[in-house]
mmCIF file of C-alpha atoms in Angstrom:
data_model
loop_
_atom_site.group_PDB
_atom_site.id
_atom_site.type_symbol
_atom_site.label_atom_id
_atom_site.label_comp_id
_atom_site.label_asym_id
_atom_site.label_seq_id
_atom_site.Cartn_x
_atom_site.Cartn_y
_atom_site.Cartn_z
ATOM 1 C CA MET F 182 94.780 229.220 82.009
ATOM 2 C CA LYS F 183 96.283 232.646 81.809
ATOM 3 C CA ASN F 184 94.049 234.261 84.391
ATOM 4 C CA CYS F 185 92.754 231.576 86.699
ATOM 5 C CA LEU F 186 90.737 233.919 88.891
ATOM 6 C CA ASN F 187 88.712 235.347 86.032
ATOM 7 C CA ARG F 188 88.284 232.190 83.963
ATOM 8 C CA TRP F 189 87.609 229.564 86.615
ATOM 9 C CA LEU F 190 85.492 229.251 89.685
ATOM 10 C CA MET F 191 87.718 228.338 92.563
ATOM 11 C CA VAL F 192 87.245 227.247 96.139
ATOM 12 C CA GLY F 193 89.921 228.365 98.560
ATOM 13 C CA ALA F 194 91.291 227.126 101.827
ATOM 14 C CA LEU F 195 88.143 228.271 103.643
ATOM 15 C CA GLY F 196 86.324 225.376 101.981
ATOM 16 C CA LEU F 197 83.352 227.245 100.500
ATOM 17 C CA SER F 198 80.780 224.716 99.350
ATOM 18 C CA ALA F 199 79.445 226.486 96.259
ATOM 19 C CA LEU F 200 80.013 229.548 94.155
ATOM 20 C CA MET F 201 77.157 231.177 92.264
ATOM 21 C CA GLY F 202 75.224 227.903 92.088
ATOM 22 C CA HIS F 203 77.281 226.678 89.108
ATOM 23 C CA ALA F 204 80.096 224.850 90.833
ATOM 24 C CA GLN F 205 80.710 222.786 93.874
ATOM 25 C CA SER F 206 83.780 221.817 95.799
ATOM 26 C CA THR F 207 84.558 218.210 96.481
ATOM 27 C CA PRO F 208 83.098 217.470 99.922
ATOM 28 C CA THR F 209 85.332 214.435 100.480
ATOM 29 C CA ALA F 210 88.599 216.360 100.079
ATOM 30 C CA LYS F 211 90.491 217.068 103.272
ATOM 31 C CA LEU F 212 90.901 220.818 103.685
ATOM 32 C CA LEU F 213 94.502 221.944 103.808
ATOM 33 C CA PRO F 214 95.777 225.469 104.332
ATOM 34 C CA THR F 215 97.453 227.108 101.308
ATOM 35 C CA TYR F 216 95.658 224.767 98.919
ATOM 36 C CA LEU F 217 92.959 225.514 96.342
ATOM 37 C CA TYR F 218 90.452 222.728 95.902
ATOM 38 C CA PRO F 219 89.027 221.168 92.767
ATOM 39 C CA VAL F 220 85.785 222.635 91.541
ATOM 40 C CA GLU F 221 83.314 220.668 89.482
ATOM 41 C CA THR F 222 81.188 222.634 87.059
ATOM 42 C CA THR F 223 77.705 221.702 85.907
ATOM 43 C CA VAL F 224 78.626 221.850 82.222
ATOM 44 C CA PRO F 225 78.493 218.701 80.045
ATOM 45 C CA ASN F 226 81.511 216.380 79.999
ATOM 46 C CA ARG F 227 82.176 216.717 83.748
ATOM 47 C CA LYS F 228 85.088 219.151 84.011
ATOM 48 C CA ILE F 229 87.277 219.606 87.055
ATOM 49 C CA TYR F 230 89.468 222.679 87.518
ATOM 50 C CA ILE F 231 92.335 222.546 89.986
ATOM 51 C CA CYS F 232 94.079 225.870 90.537
ATOM 52 C CA GLY F 233 97.035 226.628 92.746
ATOM 53 C CA GLN F 234 98.262 223.090 93.453
ATOM 54 C CA ARG F 235 101.335 223.654 95.602
ATOM 55 C CA PRO F 236 103.859 221.262 97.196
ATOM 56 C CA VAL F 237 102.202 220.906 100.598
ATOM 57 C CA ASP F 238 101.971 217.920 102.921
ATOM 58 C CA ASP F 239 98.930 216.704 104.882
ATOM 59 C CA GLN F 240 99.434 219.496 107.429
ATOM 60 C CA GLY F 241 99.527 222.168 104.739
ATOM 61 C CA GLN F 242 103.265 222.771 105.122
ATOM 62 C CA VAL F 243 105.441 223.499 102.090
ATOM 63 C CA VAL F 244 107.923 220.650 101.668
ATOM 64 C CA SER F 245 111.358 220.303 100.101
ATOM 65 C CA ARG F 246 112.318 223.959 100.091
ATOM 66 C CA GLY F 247 114.804 224.610 97.301
ATOM 67 C CA ASN F 248 114.203 221.251 95.574
ATOM 68 C CA LEU F 249 112.106 221.592 92.408
ATOM 69 C CA ASN F 250 112.205 217.816 91.716
ATOM 70 C CA ALA F 251 110.760 216.924 95.111
ATOM 71 C CA GLN F 252 108.185 219.719 95.052
ATOM 72 C CA LEU F 253 106.823 218.715 91.639
ATOM 73 C CA ALA F 254 106.835 215.012 92.573
ATOM 74 C CA LEU F 255 104.650 215.832 95.609
ATOM 75 C CA ILE F 256 102.354 217.975 93.454
ATOM 76 C CA PHE F 257 101.831 214.995 91.136
ATOM 77 C CA VAL F 258 101.006 212.778 94.133
ATOM 78 C CA ASN F 259 98.558 215.401 95.426
ATOM 79 C CA LEU F 260 96.984 215.809 91.963
ATOM 80 C CA THR F 261 96.441 212.061 91.694
ATOM 81 C CA GLN F 262 94.805 211.940 95.138
ATOM 82 C CA THR F 263 92.658 214.991 94.408
ATOM 83 C CA LEU F 264 91.460 213.588 91.089
ATOM 84 C CA ARG F 265 90.637 210.276 92.798
ATOM 85 C CA THR F 266 88.233 212.073 95.146
ATOM 86 C CA VAL F 267 86.070 212.876 92.108
ATOM 87 C CA GLY F 268 86.481 209.527 90.349
ATOM 88 C CA MET F 269 89.193 210.622 87.929
ATOM 89 C CA GLY F 270 92.903 210.073 87.416
ATOM 90 C CA PRO F 271 95.883 211.417 85.456
ATOM 91 C CA ASN F 272 94.418 210.061 82.207
ATOM 92 C CA ASN F 273 91.584 212.616 82.573
ATOM 93 C CA ILE F 274 93.956 215.618 82.547
ATOM 94 C CA ARG F 275 93.480 217.600 79.342
ATOM 95 C CA GLN F 276 95.390 220.756 80.225
ATOM 96 C CA ILE F 277 98.200 221.379 82.677
ATOM 97 C CA SER F 278 100.024 224.595 83.409
ATOM 98 C CA TYR F 279 103.222 224.967 85.427
ATOM 99 C CA ARG F 280 104.388 228.221 87.043
ATOM 100 C CA ILE F 281 108.059 227.955 88.023
ATOM 101 C CA THR F 282 109.943 230.480 90.115
ATOM 102 C CA SER F 283 113.045 231.444 88.149
ATOM 103 C CA SER F 284 115.445 234.325 88.377
ATOM 104 C CA ASP F 285 117.674 234.000 85.300
ATOM 105 C CA GLU F 286 117.774 232.452 81.827
ATOM 106 C CA LYS F 287 119.995 229.504 82.848
ATOM 107 C CA SER F 288 117.721 228.491 85.726
ATOM 108 C CA ASN F 289 114.674 228.952 83.443
ATOM 109 C CA SER F 290 116.074 226.410 80.984
ATOM 110 C CA ASP F 291 117.214 223.967 83.688
ATOM 111 C CA ASN F 292 113.873 224.177 85.517
ATOM 112 C CA GLN F 293 111.889 223.599 82.338
ATOM 113 C CA GLN F 294 113.950 220.474 81.617
ATOM 114 C CA ILE F 295 113.254 219.193 85.138
ATOM 115 C CA VAL F 296 109.509 219.800 84.723
ATOM 116 C CA ARG F 297 109.365 218.128 81.306
ATOM 117 C CA GLY F 298 111.307 215.099 82.578
ATOM 118 C CA LEU F 299 109.128 214.589 85.662
ATOM 119 C CA ALA F 300 105.913 215.204 83.698
ATOM 120 C CA ASN F 301 106.915 212.617 81.082
ATOM 121 C CA ARG F 302 107.636 210.087 83.822
ATOM 122 C CA TYR F 303 104.425 210.896 85.760
ATOM 123 C CA PHE F 304 102.152 210.450 82.763
ATOM 124 C CA SER F 305 103.936 207.336 81.483
ATOM 125 C CA GLU F 306 103.904 205.681 84.948
ATOM 126 C CA ASN F 307 100.167 206.356 85.189
ATOM 127 C CA LYS F 308 99.593 205.058 81.636
ATOM 128 C CA ALA F 309 98.100 208.420 80.752
ATOM 129 C CA ASN F 310 98.668 210.404 77.615
ATOM 130 C CA GLN F 311 100.360 213.756 77.966
ATOM 131 C CA PRO F 312 97.709 216.480 78.205
ATOM 132 C CA ALA F 313 96.816 218.091 74.885
ATOM 133 C CA ILE F 314 97.771 221.470 76.319
ATOM 134 C CA SER F 315 100.860 221.836 78.475
ATOM 135 C CA ASP F 316 102.242 225.221 79.395
ATOM 136 C CA ILE F 317 105.392 226.117 81.350
ATOM 137 C CA LYS F 318 105.819 229.713 82.472
ATOM 138 C CA ASN F 319 108.539 231.289 84.532
ATOM 139 C CA VAL F 320 107.477 233.732 87.227
ATOM 140 C CA PRO F 321 109.671 235.930 89.430
ATOM 141 C CA GLN F 322 108.004 234.724 92.651
ATOM 142 C CA GLN F 323 105.135 232.681 94.076
ATOM 143 C CA VAL F 324 102.696 233.578 96.840
ATOM 144 C CA ASP F 325 104.898 231.677 99.320
ATOM 145 C CA LYS F 326 108.654 232.269 99.052
ATOM 146 C CA ASP F 327 109.351 228.545 99.647
ATOM 147 C CA VAL F 328 107.137 227.388 96.769
ATOM 148 C CA MET F 329 109.193 226.826 93.623
ATOM 149 C CA ILE F 330 106.320 225.601 91.443
ATOM 150 C CA GLU F 331 102.547 225.815 91.238
ATOM 151 C CA VAL F 332 100.336 223.747 88.918
ATOM 152 C CA GLU F 333 96.890 224.267 87.420
ATOM 153 C CA VAL F 334 94.898 221.445 85.817
ATOM 154 C CA VAL F 335 91.764 220.961 83.742
ATOM 155 C CA ALA F 336 90.477 217.383 83.815
ATOM 156 C CA VAL F 337 87.520 215.988 81.887
ATOM 157 C CA LYS F 338 85.553 212.794 82.427
ATOM 158 C CA GLU F 339 83.734 212.051 79.210
#
């Protein structure tokens, strides 16, 4: 999930219905600004790619500025709702990648502990196994200065 733009087809906040005839956005998802929607590919084993999941509410506003716990908790709620729109849930997540805004080594370590703790709780509460691939990266900044974390997911319905 290193380079989401090159590796995945994505649908942005404009709500494009299809890209290159190989993917389609979920028509039942409510369009929110600053949010990238799940894209379903036509490859076997129904894969869903969710890029750029940010901590936004129903109006597309970033919530809980400065609170990584609250932002990630909302992202998990939004992921669950998004996966439901395509008949999936947390147990279908095979790969998850976290991008955390961090400025120094101490905050990097603290933030990674927060992410691991919330992720463990999220997957255990949903009776889902941890994804086979889980990646936490620290970045100097996000697209929006109030966003502390962004998540990318690959889910598969076999």
